[in-house]
PDB file of C-alpha atoms in Angstrom:
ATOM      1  CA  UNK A   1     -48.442  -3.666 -18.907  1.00  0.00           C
ATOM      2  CA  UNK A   2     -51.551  -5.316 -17.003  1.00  0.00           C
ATOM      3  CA  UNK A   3     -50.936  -2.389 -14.275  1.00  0.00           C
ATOM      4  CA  UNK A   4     -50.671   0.117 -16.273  1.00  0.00           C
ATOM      5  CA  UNK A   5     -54.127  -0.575 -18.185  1.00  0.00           C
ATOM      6  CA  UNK A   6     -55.423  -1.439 -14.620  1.00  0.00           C
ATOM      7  CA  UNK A   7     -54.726   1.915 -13.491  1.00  0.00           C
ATOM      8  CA  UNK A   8     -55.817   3.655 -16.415  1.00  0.00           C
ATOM      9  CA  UNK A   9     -58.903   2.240 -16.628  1.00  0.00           C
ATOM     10  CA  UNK A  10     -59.896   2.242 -12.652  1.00  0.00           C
ATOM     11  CA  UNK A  11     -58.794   6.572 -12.918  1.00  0.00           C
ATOM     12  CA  UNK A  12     -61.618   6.445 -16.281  1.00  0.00           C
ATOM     13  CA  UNK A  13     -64.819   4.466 -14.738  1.00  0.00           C
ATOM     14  CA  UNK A  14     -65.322   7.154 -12.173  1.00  0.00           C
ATOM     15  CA  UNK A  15     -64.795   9.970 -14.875  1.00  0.00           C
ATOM     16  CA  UNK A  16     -67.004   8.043 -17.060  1.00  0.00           C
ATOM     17  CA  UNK A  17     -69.552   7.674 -14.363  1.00  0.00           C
ATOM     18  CA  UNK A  18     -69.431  11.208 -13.501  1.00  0.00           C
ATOM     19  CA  UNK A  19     -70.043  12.481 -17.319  1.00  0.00           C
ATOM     20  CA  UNK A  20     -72.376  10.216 -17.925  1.00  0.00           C
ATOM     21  CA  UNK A  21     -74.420  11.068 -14.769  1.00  0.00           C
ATOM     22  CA  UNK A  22     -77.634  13.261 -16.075  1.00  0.00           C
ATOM     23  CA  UNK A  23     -76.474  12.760 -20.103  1.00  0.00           C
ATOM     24  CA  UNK A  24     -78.706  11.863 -22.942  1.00  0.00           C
ATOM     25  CA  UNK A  25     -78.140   8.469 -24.303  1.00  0.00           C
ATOM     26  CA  UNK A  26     -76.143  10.152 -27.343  1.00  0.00           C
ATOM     27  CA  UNK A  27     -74.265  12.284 -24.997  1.00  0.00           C
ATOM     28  CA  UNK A  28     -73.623   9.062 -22.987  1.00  0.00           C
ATOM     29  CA  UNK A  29     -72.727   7.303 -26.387  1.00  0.00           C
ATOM     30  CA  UNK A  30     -69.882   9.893 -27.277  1.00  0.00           C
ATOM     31  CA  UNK A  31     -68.667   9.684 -23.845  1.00  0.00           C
ATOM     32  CA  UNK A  32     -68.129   6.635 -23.570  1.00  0.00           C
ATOM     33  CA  UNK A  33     -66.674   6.576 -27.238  1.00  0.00           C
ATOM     34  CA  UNK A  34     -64.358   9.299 -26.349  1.00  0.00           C
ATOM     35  CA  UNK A  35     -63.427   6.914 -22.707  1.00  0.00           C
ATOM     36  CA  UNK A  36     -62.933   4.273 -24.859  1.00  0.00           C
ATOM     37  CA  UNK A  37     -60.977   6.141 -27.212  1.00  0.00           C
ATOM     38  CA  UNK A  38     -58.309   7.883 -24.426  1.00  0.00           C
ATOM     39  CA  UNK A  39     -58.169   4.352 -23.165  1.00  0.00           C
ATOM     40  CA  UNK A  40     -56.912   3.013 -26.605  1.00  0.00           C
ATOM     41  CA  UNK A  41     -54.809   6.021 -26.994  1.00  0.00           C
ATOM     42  CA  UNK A  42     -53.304   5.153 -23.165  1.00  0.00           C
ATOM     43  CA  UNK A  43     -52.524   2.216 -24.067  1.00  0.00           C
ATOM     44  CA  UNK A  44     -50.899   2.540 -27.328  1.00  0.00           C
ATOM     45  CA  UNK A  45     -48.878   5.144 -25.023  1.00  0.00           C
ATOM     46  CA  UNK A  46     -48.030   2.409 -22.515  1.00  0.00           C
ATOM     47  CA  UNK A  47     -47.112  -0.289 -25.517  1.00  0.00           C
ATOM     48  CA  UNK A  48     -44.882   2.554 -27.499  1.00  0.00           C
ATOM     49  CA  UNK A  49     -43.116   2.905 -23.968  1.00  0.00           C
ATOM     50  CA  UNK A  50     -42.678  -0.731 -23.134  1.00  0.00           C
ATOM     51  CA  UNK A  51     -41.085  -1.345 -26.792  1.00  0.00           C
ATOM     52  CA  UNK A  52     -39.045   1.466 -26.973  1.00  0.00           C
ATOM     53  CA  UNK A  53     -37.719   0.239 -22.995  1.00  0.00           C
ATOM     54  CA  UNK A  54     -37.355  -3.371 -24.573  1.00  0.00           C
ATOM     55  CA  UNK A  55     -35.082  -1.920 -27.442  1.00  0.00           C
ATOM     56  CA  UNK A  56     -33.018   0.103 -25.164  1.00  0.00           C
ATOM     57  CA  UNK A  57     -32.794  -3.066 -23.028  1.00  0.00           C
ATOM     58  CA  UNK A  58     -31.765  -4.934 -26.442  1.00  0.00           C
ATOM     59  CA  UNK A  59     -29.223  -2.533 -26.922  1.00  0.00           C
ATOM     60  CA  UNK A  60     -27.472  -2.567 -23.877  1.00  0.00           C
ATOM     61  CA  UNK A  61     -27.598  -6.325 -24.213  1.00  0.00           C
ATOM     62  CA  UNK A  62     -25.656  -6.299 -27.063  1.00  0.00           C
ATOM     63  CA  UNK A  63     -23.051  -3.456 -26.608  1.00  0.00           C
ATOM     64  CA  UNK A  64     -22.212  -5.136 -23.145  1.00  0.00           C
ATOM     65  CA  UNK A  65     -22.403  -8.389 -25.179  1.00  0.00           C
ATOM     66  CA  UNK A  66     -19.643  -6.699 -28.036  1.00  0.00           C
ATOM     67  CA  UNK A  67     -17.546  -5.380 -25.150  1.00  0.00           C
ATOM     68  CA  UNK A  68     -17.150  -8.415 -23.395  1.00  0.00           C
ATOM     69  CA  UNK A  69     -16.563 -10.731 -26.661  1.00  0.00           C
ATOM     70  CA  UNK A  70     -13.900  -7.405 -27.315  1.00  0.00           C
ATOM     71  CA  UNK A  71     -12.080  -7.922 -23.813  1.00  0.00           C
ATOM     72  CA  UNK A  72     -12.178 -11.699 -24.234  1.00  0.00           C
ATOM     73  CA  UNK A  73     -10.454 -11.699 -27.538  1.00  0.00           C
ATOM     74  CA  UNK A  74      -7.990  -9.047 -26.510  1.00  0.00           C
ATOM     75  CA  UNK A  75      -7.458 -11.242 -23.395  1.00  0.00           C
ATOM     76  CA  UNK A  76      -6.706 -13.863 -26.164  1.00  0.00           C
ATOM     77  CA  UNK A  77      -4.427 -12.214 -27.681  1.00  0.00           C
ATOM     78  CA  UNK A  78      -2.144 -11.547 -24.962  1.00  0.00           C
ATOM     79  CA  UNK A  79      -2.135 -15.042 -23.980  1.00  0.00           C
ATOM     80  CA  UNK A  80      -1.241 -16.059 -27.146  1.00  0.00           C
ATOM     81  CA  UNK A  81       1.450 -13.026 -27.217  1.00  0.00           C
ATOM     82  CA  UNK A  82       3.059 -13.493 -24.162  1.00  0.00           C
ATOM     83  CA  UNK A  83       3.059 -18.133 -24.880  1.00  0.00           C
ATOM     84  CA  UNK A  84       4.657 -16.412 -27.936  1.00  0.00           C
ATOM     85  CA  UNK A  85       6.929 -14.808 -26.051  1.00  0.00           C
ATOM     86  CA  UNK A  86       7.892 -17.443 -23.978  1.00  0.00           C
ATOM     87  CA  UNK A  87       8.618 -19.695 -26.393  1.00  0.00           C
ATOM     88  CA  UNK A  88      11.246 -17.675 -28.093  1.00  0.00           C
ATOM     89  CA  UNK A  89      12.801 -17.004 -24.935  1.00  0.00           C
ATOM     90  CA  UNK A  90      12.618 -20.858 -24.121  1.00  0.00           C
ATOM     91  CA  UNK A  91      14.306 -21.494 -27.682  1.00  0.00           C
ATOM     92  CA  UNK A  92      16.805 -19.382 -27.035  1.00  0.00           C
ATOM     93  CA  UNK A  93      17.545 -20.504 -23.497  1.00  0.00           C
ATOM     94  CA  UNK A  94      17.831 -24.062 -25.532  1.00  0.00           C
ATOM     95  CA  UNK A  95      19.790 -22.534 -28.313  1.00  0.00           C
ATOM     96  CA  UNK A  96      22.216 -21.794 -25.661  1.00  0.00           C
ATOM     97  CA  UNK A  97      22.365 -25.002 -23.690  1.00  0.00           C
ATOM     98  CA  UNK A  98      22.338 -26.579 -27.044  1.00  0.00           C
ATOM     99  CA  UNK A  99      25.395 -24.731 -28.382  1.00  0.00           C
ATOM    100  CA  UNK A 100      27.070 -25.372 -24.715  1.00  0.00           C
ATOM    101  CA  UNK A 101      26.969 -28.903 -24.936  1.00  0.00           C
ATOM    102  CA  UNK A 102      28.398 -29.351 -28.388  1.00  0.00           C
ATOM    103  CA  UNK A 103      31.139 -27.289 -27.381  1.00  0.00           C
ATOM    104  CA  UNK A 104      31.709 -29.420 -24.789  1.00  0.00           C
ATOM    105  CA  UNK A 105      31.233 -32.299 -26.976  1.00  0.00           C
ATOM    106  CA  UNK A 106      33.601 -31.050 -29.254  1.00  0.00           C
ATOM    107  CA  UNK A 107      35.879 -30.117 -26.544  1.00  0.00           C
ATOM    108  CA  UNK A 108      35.552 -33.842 -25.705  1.00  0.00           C
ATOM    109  CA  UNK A 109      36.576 -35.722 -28.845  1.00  0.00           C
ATOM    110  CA  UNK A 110      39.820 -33.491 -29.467  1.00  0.00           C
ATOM    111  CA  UNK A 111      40.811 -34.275 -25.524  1.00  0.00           C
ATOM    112  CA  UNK A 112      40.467 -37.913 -26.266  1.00  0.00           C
ATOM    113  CA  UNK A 113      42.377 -38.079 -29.059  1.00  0.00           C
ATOM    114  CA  UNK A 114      45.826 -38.947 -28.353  1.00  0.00           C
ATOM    115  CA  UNK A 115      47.782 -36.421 -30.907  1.00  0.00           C
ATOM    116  CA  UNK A 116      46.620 -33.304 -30.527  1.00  0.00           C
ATOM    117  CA  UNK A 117      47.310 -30.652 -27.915  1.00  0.00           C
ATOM    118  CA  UNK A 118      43.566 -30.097 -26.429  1.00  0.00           C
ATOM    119  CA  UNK A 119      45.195 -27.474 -24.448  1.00  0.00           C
ATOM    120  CA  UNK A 120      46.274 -25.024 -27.278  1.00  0.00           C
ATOM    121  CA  UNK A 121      42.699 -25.219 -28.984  1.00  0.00           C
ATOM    122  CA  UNK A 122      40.124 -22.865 -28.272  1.00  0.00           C
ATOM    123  CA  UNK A 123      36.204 -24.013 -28.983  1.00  0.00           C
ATOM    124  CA  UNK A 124      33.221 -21.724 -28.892  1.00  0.00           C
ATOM    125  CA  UNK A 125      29.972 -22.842 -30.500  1.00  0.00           C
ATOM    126  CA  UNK A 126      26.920 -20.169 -31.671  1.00  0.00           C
ATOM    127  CA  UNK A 127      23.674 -21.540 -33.323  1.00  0.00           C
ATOM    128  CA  UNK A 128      25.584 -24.802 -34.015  1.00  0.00           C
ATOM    129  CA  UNK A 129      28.418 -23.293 -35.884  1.00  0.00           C
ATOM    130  CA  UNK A 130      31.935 -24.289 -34.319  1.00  0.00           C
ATOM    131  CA  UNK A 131      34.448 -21.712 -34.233  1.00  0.00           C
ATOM    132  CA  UNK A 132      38.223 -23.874 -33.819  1.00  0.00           C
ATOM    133  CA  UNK A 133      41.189 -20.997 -32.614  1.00  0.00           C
ATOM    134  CA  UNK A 134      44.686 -21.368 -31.494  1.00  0.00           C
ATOM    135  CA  UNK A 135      47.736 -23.749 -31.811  1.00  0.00           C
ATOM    136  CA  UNK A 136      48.752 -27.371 -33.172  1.00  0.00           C
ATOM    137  CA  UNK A 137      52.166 -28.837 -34.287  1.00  0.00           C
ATOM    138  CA  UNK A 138      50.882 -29.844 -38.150  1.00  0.00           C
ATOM    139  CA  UNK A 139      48.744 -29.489 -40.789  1.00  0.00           C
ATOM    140  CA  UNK A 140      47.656 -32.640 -39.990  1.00  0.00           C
ATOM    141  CA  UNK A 141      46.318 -31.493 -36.660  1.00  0.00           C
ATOM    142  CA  UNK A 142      44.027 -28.781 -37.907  1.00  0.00           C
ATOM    143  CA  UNK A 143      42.775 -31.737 -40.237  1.00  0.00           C
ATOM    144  CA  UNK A 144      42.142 -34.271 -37.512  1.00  0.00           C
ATOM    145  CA  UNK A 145      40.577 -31.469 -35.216  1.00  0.00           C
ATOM    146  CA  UNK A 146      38.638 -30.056 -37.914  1.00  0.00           C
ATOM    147  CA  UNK A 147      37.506 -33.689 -38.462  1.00  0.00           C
ATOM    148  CA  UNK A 148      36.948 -34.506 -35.114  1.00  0.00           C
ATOM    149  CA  UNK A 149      34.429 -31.651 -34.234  1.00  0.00           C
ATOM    150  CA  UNK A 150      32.553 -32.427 -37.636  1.00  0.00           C
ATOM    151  CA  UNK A 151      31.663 -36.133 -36.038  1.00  0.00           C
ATOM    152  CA  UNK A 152      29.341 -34.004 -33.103  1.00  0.00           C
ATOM    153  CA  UNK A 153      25.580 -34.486 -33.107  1.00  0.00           C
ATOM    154  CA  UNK A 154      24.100 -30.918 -34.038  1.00  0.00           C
ATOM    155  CA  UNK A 155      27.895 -29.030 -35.848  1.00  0.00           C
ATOM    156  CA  UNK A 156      26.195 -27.478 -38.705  1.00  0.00           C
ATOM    157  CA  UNK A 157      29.185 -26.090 -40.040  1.00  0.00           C
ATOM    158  CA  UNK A 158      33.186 -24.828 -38.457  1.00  0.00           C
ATOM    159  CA  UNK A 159      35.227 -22.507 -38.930  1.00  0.00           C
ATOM    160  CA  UNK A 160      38.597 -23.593 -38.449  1.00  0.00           C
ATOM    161  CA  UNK A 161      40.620 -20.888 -37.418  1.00  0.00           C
ATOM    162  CA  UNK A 162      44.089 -23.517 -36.262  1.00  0.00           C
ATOM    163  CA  UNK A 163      47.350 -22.003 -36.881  1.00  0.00           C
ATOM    164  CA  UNK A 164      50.669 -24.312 -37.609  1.00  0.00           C
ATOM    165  CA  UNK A 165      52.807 -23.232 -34.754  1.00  0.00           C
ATOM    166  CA  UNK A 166      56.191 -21.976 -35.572  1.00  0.00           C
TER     167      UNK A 166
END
């Protein structure tokens, strides 16, 4: 802003000078009033200019301020989306070993038991519900297996499918 009135008002004196150079005192008066005058309007000019590059300046400030808090959030979201993601997957990975291992639990406590054929039964396990199929020699035996399974950590329920065989 300081070069701006600088400039303007070295390009005036000489002007100034120039009119004022063989004037009357009024003529020199109205000059100089008019100078003065062009140098206020000049520099109203320059201020207008400076404040409307400050807003623009402003403005880009804050759309590449909204764009980046936009992308950040987005970026967020994805994250969050994707840890999401993973973590169902993980559950479901662990819903799997989970249902393996009681199946093998349950696999377990029928083998050790000294009356029932382990070899005829058939266990399969899905989101903790035990699914009993095939063969034994009693009633009894579909009891005691159905029993049995119900003693593993994490059976929520079993469906005992064990047929008498004839």
């Amino acid at each position: 802003m300081k070069n701006v009135k600088a400039a303007l008002f070295a390009s005036l004196i000489p002007l100034s000078l120039l009119a004022l150079s063989g004037c009357s005192e009024k003529e020199a008066n109205e000059a100089e009033s008019e100078v003065e005058s062009k140098m206020e309007q000049a520099e109203q000019k320059a201020k207008e200019t400076m404040d409307a590059a400050q807003e623009k300046s402003e403005d880009a400030w804050d759309e590449t301020k909204d764009k980046s808090e936009d992308a950040w959030n987005k970026t967020k979201e994805e994250a969050q989306e994707a840890g999401d993601y993973a973590e169902q997957k993980a559950d479901q990975a662990g819903d799997y070993i989970d249902d393996s291992i009681i199946t093998t639990r349950v696999k377990a406590v029928i083998f050790e038991d000294d009356n029932l054929n382990s070899m005829n039964i058939s266990v399969e396990t899905n989101n903790g519900i035990v699914k009993l199929s095939g063969f034994v020699e009693s009633e009894a035996d579909i009891d005691t297996a159905e029993n049995l399974a119900s003693t593993v950590e994490g059976v929520k329920d079993i469906e005992n499918n064990l047929q008498v065989k004839e």
